[in-house]
Short mmCIF file of C-alpha atoms and ligand atoms in Angstrom, two decimals:
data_model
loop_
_atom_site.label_atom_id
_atom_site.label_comp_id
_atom_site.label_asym_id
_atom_site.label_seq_id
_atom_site.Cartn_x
_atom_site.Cartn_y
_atom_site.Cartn_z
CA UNK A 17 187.77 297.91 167.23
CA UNK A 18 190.78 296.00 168.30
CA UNK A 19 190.80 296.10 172.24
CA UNK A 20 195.35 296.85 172.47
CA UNK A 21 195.38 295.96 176.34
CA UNK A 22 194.26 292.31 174.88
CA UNK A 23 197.05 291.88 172.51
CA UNK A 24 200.33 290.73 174.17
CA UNK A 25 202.23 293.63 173.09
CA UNK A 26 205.49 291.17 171.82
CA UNK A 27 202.64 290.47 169.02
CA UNK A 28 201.73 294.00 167.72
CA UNK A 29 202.35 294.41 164.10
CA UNK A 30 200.27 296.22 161.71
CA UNK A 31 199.10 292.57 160.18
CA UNK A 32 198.54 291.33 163.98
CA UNK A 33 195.91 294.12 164.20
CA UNK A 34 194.24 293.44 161.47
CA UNK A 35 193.56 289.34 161.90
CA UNK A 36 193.00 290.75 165.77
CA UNK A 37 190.43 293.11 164.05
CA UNK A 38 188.99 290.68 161.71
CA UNK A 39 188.93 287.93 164.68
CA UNK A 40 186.89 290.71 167.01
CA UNK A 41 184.03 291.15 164.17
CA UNK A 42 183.18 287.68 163.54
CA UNK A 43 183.28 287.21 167.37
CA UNK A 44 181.17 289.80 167.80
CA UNK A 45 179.02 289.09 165.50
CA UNK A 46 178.83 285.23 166.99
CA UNK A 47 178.55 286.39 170.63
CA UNK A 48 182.05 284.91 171.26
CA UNK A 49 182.20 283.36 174.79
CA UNK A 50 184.27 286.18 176.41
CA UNK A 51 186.80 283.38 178.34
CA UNK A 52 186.94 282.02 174.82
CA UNK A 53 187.60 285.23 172.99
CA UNK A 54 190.74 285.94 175.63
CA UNK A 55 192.25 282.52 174.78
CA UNK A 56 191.83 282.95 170.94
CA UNK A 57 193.60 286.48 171.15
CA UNK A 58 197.16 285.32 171.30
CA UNK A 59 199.49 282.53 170.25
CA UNK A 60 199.37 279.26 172.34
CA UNK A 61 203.25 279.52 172.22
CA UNK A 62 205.97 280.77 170.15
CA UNK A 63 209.90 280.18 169.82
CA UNK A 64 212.42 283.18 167.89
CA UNK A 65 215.55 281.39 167.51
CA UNK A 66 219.05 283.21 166.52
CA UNK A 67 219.93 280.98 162.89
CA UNK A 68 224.11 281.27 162.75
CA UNK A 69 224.62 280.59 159.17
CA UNK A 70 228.14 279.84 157.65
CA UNK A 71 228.16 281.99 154.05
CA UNK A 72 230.26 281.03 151.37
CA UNK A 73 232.80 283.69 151.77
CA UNK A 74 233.92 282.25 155.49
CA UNK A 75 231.92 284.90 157.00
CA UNK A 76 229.02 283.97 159.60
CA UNK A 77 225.67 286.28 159.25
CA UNK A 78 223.15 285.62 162.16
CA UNK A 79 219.52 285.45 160.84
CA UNK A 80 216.39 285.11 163.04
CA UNK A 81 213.83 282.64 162.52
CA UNK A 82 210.25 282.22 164.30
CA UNK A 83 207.73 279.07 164.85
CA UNK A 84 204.50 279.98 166.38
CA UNK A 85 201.59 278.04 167.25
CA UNK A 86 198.10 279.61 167.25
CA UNK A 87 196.16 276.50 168.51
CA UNK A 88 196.09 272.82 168.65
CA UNK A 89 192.51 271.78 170.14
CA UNK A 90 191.79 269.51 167.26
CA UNK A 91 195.34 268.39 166.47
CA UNK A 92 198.96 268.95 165.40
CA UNK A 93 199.29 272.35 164.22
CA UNK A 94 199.71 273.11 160.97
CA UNK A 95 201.26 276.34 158.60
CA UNK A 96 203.99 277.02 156.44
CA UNK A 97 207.98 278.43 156.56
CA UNK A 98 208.33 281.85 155.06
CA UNK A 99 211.87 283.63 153.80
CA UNK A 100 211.53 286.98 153.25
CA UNK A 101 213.13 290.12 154.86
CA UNK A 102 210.04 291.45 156.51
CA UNK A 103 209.32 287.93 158.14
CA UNK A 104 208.67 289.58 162.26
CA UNK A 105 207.15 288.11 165.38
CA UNK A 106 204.29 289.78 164.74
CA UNK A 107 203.77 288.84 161.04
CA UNK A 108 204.47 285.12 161.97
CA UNK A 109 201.82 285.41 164.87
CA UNK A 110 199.00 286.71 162.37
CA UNK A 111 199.35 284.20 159.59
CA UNK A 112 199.70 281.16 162.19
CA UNK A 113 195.81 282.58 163.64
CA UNK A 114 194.71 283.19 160.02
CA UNK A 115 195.92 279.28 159.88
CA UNK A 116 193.60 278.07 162.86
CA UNK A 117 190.47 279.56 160.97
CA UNK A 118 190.72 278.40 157.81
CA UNK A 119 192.21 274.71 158.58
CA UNK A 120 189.12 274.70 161.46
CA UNK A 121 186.56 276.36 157.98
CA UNK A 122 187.29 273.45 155.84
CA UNK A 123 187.30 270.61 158.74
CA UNK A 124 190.29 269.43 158.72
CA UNK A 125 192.00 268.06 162.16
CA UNK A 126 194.34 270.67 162.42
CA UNK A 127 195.08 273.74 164.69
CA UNK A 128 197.43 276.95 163.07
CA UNK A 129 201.23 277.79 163.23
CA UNK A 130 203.60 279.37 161.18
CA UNK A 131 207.07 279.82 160.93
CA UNK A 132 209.61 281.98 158.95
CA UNK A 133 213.44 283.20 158.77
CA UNK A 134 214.31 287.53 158.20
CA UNK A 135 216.51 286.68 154.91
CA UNK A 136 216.61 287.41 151.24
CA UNK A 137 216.37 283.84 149.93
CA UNK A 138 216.91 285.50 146.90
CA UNK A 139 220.69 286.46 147.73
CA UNK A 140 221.66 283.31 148.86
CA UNK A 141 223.34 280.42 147.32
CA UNK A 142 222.10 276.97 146.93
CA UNK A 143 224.49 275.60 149.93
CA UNK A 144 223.83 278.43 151.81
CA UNK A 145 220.19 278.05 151.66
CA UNK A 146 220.80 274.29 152.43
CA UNK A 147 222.69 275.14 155.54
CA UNK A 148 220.07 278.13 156.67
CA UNK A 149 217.34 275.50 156.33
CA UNK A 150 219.14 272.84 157.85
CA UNK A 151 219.96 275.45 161.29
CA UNK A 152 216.27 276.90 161.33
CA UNK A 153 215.36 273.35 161.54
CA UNK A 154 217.62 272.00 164.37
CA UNK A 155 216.40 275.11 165.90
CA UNK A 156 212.90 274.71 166.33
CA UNK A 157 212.94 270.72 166.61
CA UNK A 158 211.53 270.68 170.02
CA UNK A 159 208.08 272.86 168.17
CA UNK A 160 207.48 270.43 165.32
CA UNK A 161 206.62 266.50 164.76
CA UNK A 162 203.76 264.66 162.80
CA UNK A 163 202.15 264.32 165.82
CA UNK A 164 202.79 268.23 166.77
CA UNK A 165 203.58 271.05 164.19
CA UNK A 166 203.88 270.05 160.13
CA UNK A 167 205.64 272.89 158.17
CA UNK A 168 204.94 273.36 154.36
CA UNK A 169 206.19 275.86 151.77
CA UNK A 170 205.01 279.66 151.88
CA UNK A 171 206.58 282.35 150.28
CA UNK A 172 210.53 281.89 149.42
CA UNK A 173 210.59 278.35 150.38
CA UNK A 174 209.81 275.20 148.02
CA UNK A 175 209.79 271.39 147.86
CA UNK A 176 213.47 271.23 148.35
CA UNK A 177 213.54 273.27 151.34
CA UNK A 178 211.26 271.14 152.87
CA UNK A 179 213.11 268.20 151.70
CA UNK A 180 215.82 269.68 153.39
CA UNK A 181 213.74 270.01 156.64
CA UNK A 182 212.51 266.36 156.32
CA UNK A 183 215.95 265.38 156.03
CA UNK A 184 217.35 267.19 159.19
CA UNK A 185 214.10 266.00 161.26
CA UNK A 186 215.08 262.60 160.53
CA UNK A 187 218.43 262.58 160.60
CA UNK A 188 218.13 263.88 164.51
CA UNK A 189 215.35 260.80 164.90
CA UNK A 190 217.46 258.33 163.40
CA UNK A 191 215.22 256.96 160.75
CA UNK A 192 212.89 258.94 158.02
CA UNK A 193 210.01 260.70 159.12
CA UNK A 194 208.27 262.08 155.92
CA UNK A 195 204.87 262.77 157.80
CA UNK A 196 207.17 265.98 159.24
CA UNK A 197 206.87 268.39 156.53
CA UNK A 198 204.28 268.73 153.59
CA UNK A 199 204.84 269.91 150.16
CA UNK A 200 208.01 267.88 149.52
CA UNK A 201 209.02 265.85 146.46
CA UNK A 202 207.07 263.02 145.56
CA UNK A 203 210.59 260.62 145.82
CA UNK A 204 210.09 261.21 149.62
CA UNK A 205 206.77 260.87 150.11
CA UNK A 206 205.02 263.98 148.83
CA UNK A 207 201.55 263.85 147.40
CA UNK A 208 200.41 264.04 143.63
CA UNK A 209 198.79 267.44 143.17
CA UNK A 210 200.21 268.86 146.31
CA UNK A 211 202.65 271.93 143.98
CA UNK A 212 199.91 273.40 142.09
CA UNK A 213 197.20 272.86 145.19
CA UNK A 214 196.22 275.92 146.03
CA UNK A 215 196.32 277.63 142.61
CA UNK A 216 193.46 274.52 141.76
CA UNK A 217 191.78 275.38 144.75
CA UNK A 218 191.14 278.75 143.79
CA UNK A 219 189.90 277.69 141.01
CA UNK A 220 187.40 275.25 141.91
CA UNK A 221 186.49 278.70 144.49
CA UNK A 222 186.29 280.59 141.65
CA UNK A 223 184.08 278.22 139.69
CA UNK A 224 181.41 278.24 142.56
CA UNK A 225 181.79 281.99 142.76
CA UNK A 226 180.92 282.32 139.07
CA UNK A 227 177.61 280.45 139.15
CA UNK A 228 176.18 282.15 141.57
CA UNK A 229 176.52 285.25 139.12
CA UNK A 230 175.72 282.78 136.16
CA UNK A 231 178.98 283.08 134.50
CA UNK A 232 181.67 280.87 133.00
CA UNK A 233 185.74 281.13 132.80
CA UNK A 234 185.17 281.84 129.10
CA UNK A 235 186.41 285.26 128.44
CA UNK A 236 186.01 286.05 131.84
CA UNK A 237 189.31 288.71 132.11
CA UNK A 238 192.03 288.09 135.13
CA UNK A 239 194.41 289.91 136.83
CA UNK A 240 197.05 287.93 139.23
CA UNK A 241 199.58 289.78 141.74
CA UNK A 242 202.81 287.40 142.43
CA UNK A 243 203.64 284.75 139.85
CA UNK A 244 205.02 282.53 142.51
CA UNK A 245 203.61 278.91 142.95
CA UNK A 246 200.29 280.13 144.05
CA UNK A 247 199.78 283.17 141.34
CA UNK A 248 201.25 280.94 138.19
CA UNK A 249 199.61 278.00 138.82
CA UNK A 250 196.11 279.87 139.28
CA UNK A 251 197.11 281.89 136.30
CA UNK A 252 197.94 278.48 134.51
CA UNK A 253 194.54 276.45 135.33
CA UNK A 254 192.67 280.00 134.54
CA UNK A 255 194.21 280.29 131.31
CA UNK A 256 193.55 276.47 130.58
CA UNK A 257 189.65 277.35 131.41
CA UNK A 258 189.38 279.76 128.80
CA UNK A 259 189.96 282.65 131.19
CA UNK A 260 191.97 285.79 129.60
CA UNK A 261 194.51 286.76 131.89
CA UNK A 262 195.29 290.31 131.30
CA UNK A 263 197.68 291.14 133.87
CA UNK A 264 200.72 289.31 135.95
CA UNK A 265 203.47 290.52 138.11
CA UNK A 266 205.83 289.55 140.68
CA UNK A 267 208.10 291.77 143.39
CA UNK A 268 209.95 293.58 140.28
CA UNK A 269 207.32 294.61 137.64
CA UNK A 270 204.37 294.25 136.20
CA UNK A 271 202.63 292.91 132.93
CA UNK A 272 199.70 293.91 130.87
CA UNK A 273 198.03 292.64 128.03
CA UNK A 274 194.73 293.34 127.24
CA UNK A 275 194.05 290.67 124.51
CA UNK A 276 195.54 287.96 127.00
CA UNK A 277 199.00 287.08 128.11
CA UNK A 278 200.52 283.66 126.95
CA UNK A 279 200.48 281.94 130.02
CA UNK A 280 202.62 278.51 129.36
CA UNK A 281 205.10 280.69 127.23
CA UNK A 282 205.14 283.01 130.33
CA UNK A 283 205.35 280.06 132.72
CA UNK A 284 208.91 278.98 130.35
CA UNK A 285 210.04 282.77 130.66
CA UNK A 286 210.29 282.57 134.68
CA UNK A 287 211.53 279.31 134.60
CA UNK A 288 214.76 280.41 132.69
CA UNK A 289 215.03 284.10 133.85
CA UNK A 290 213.19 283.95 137.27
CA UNK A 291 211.69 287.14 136.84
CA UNK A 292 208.21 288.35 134.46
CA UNK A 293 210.27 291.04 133.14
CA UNK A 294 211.10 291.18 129.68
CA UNK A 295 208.36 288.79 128.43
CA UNK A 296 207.49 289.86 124.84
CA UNK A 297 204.01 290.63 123.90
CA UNK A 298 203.15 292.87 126.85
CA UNK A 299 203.47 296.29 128.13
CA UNK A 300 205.29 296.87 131.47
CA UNK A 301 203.70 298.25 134.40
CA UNK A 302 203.86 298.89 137.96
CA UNK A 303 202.13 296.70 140.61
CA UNK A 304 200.71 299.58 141.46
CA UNK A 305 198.81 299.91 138.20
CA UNK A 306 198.40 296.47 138.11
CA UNK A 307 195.61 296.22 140.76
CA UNK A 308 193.47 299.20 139.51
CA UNK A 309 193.46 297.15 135.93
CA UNK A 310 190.23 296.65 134.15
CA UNK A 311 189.24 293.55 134.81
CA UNK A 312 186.57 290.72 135.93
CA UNK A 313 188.37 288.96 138.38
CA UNK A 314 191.48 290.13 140.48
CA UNK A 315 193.72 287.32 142.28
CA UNK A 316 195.89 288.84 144.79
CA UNK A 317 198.61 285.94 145.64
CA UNK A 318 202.37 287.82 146.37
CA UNK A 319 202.40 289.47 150.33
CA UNK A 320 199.59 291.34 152.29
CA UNK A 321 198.15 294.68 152.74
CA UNK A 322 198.10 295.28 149.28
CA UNK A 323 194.73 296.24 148.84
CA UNK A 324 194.20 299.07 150.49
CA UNK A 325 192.28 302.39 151.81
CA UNK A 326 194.18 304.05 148.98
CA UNK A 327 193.27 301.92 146.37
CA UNK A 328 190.16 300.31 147.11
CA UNK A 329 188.07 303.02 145.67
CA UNK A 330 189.96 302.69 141.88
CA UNK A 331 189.60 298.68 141.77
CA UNK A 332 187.77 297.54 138.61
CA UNK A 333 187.26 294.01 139.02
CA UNK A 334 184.30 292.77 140.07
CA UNK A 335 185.61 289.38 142.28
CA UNK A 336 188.54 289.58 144.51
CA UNK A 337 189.92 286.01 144.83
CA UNK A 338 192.44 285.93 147.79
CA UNK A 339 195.33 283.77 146.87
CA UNK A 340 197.75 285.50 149.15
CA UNK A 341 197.51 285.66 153.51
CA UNK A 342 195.64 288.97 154.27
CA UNK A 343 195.93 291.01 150.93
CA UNK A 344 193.20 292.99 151.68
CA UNK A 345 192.70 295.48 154.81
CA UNK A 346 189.74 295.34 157.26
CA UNK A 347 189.67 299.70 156.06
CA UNK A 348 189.70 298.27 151.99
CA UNK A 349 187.04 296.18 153.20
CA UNK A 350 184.55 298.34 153.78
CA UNK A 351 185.06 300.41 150.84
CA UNK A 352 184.92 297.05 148.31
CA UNK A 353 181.77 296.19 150.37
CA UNK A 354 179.99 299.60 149.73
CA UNK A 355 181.21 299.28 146.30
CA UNK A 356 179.24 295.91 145.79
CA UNK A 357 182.65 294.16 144.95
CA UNK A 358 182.80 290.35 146.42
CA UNK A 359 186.01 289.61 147.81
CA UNK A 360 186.46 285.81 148.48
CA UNK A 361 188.52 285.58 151.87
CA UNK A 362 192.21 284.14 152.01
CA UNK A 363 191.02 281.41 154.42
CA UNK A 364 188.56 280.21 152.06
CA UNK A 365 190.24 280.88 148.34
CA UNK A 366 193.69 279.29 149.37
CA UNK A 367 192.75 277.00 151.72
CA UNK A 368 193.44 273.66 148.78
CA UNK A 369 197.05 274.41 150.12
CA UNK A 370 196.54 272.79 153.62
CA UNK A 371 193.61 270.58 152.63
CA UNK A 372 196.45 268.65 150.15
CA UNK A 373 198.74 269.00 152.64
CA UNK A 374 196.53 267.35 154.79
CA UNK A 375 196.25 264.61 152.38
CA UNK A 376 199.39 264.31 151.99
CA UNK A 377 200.21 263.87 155.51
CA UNK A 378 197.15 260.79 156.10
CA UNK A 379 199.02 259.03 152.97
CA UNK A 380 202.52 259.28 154.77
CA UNK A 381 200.94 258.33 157.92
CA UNK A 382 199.56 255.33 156.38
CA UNK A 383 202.37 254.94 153.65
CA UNK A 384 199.61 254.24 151.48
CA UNK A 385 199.75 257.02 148.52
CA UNK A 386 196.54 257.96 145.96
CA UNK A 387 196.45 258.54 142.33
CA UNK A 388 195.91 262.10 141.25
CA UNK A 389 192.70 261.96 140.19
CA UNK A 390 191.92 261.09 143.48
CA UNK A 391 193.71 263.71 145.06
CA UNK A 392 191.65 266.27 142.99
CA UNK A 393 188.77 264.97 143.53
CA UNK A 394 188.69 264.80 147.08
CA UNK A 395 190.23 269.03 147.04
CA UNK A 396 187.01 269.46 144.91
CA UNK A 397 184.42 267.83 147.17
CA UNK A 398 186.12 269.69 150.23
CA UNK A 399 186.07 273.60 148.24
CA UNK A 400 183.20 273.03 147.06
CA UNK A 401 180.92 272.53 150.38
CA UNK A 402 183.22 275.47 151.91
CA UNK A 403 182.46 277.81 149.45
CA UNK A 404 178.48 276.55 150.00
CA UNK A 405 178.85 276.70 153.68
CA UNK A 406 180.45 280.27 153.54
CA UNK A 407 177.84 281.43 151.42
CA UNK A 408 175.35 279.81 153.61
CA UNK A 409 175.88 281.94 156.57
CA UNK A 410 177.01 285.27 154.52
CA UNK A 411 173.05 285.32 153.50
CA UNK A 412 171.96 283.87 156.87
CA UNK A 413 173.82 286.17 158.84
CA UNK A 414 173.60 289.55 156.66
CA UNK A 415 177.26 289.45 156.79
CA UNK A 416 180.03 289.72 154.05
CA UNK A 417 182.05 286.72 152.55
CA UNK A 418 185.02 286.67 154.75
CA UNK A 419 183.16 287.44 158.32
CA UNK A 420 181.22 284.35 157.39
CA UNK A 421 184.09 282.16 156.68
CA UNK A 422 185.63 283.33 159.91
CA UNK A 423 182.55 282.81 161.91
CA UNK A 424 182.16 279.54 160.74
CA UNK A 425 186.11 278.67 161.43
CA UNK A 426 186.23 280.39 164.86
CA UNK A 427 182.97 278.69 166.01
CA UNK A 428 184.44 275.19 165.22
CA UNK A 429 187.60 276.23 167.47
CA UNK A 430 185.26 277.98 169.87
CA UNK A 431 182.86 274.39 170.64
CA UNK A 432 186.17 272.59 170.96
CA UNK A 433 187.50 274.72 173.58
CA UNK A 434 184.34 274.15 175.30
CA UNK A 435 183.86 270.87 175.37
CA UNK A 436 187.34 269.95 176.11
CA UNK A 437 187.43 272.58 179.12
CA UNK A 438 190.16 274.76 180.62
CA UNK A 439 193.23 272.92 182.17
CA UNK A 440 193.55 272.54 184.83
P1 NAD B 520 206.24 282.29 146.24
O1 NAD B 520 207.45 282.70 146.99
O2 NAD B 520 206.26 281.04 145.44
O3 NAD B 520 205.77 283.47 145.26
C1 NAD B 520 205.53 284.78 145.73
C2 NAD B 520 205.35 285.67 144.51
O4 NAD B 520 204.97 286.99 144.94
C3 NAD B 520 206.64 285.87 143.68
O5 NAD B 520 206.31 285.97 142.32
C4 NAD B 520 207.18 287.20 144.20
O6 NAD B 520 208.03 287.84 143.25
C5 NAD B 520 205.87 287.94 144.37
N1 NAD B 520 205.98 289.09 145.27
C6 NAD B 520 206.69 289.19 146.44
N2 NAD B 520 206.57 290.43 146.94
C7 NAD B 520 205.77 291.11 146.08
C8 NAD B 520 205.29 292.44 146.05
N3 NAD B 520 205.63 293.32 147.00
N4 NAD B 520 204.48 292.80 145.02
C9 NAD B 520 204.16 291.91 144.05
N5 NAD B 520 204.59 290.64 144.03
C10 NAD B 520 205.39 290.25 145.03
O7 NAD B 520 205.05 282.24 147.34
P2 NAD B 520 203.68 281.46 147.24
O8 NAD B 520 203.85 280.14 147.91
O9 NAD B 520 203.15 281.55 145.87
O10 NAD B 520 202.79 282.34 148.23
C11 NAD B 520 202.12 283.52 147.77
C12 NAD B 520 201.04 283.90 148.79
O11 NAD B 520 200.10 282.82 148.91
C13 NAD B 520 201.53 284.16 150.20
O12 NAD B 520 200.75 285.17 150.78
C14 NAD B 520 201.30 282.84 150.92
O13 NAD B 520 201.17 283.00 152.31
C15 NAD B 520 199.98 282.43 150.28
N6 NAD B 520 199.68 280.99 150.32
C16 NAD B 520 200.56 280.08 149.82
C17 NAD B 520 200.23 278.73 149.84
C18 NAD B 520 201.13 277.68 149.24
O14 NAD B 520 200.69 276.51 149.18
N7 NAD B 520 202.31 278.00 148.78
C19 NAD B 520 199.02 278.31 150.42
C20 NAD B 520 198.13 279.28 150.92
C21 NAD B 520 198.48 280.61 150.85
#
């Protein structure tokens, strides 16, 4: 049970209470130093900045933006820059703890943070984007740095935002600083591999996940929520595997299938129409529908809470693969559980996002940049020994996939704290 006198209320949001009630299980369940617990419970710090933007009309709309930083024991922070209209304090504040777990669960040196601007990225123009990016940035310079805070994409932001970003950084510096942002274009220092990252990590998840149940990708049917660049580029590397994907949809609509959806011709479709609607060859359907499909495997990768109480109970797949940040309530949870359903947690499944972003950032830092074979590679070794080390402890511990992977994250954060002490 989430203790609310702990939570800060400037925090509370419904997604707040649940990585608050996630946090409090593994804790409990790793008898949490209670001094330790208290620290973990809030932000380290967090900036809301008023983002004046001049639209091309001549009128001036006033958007507000967010940077928060969970924790930095064991380095810069680290999370990415969302656009969307239900970007709060509170949401912010959830994904940038969600953040310090899972960069802590796959070792890299990196503490959590997130950021995001309330806006429809979808309504704006190019230049208007350019100059909303550009303000959000000067904004919250005194919060970031390679040595500090290193944005990336997240929902409604892309490598040209944060080439945007870069730019603005460095343009206040006085000379280029590509180690500030990750996920940029490879022209300014962005890594091979980095776009389609955390689609391939869920993959090489998934992969693990299968032979444990001694299956393969062949035939193996799909479903994947949001065809952004997590859910289309899992979709993508499925499809490639042999996988049928049955199902797709994005914030609009829904596609089924059941003999298979034509993934590259889909991938073309979006590209010229930005939207899955009105792809031949499928039936439409609601996103509702979409997540009670028949199916093997369900990869959740558009917004959270979208898995929940209500539906939990009519979900046929047998593997929930969490590309999206807290799809799934702790209340859905326990239903999937008693249903027998394995849902792979968020802060394992996406976590090839930071860990190339991570890469990324060592090659700018030591301008010395790897093929992509090696980038791959390297995501694969690092997945792969999550996923075993997850499992590991779910069997060790009696416990279910995701209060593993979040007792082996927070306990990393936990002996940190500890050995480096309380200041003063
Ligand atoms: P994106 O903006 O590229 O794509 C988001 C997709 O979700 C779009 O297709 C959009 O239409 C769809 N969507 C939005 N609202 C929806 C709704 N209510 N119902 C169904 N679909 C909806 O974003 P992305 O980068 O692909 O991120 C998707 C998720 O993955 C987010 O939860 C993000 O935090 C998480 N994630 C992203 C990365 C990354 O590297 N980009 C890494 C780890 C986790």
């Amino acid at each position: 049970m989430i203790n609310d006198r702990r939570v800060v209320p400037e925090f509370y949001s419904p997604i707040y209470r649940m990585a608050v009630a996630q946090f409090e299980q593994a804790a409990e369940r790793l008898h949490l130093d209670p001094n330790v617990r208290k620290r973990l419970i809030s932000p380290k710090r967090a900036l809301l900045v008023s983002v004046p933007v001049a639209m091309d009309d001549g009128r001036v709309e006033v958007f507000q933006g967010y940077r928060v930083h969970h924790d930095c024991t064991l380095g810069p922070s680290k999370g990415g820059v969302r656009y969307h209209p239900d970007v709060t304090l509170g949401e912010v504040s959830a994904l940038a703890m969600w953040m310090t777990w899972k960069c802590a669960l796959v070792g890299l040196p990196f503490g959590g943070a997130k950021g995001g601007v309330s806006c429809d990225p979808g309504a704006f123009s190019r230049k208007e984007l350019q100059r909303l990016t550009r303000r959000y940035t000067s904004e919250i310079l005194t919060m970031i740095g390679p040595d500090i805070d290193i944005p990336a994409p997240d929902i409604g932001t892309n490598e040209q935002v944060m080439a945007w970003m870069m730019d603005t950084y460095s343009q206040h510096k006085g000379y280029s600083v590509p180690g500030i942002v990750t996920g940029k274009p490879l022209s300014i220092g962005g890594s091979m591999g980095r776009s389609a990252a955390t689609g391939q990590g869920l993959v090489y998840i998934l992969a693990e996940a299968l032979k444990q149940k001694n299956k393969s990708f062949s035939g193996m049917e799909v479903v994947v929520q949001g065809f952004g660049n997590v859910g289309s580029n899992a979709a993508e590397i499925l499809y490639k595997e042999g996988c049928k994907i049955v199902g797709v949809s994005d914030a609009f609509s829904g596609l089924y299938n059941p003999k298979g959806i034509l993934i590259p011709d889909l991938i073309q479709h979006v590209k010229k129409g930005k939207v899955v609607s009105g792809f031949p060859d499928a039936e439409k359907i609601t996103n509702e529908e979409l997540l009670v499909l028949k199916c093997d495997v369900l990869v959740p990768a558009a917004i959270s809470g979208q898995i929940t109480e209500k539906n939990a109970k009519n979900i046929k797949a047998s593997i929930i693969l969490e590309g999206a940040n807290g799809p799934t309530t702790p209340e859905a949870d326990l239903i999937l559980k008693d249903r027998g359903i394995w849902v792979i947690p968020d802060i394992l499944a996406n976590a090839g996002g930071v860990t190339v972003s991570y890469f990324e950032w060592v090659q700018g830092m030591q301008n010395f940049f790897w093929k992509e074979k090696e980038v791959m590679e390297k995501l694969k070794d690092v997945m792969t020994a999550a996923f075993a080390s997850v499992l590991e402890t779910s069997i060790k511990e009696n416990v279910d996939l995701r209060t593993a992977a979040l007792m082996r994250g927070i306990k990393r954060i936990a002996d940190a704290y500890l050995a480096r002490g309380l200041f003063p």
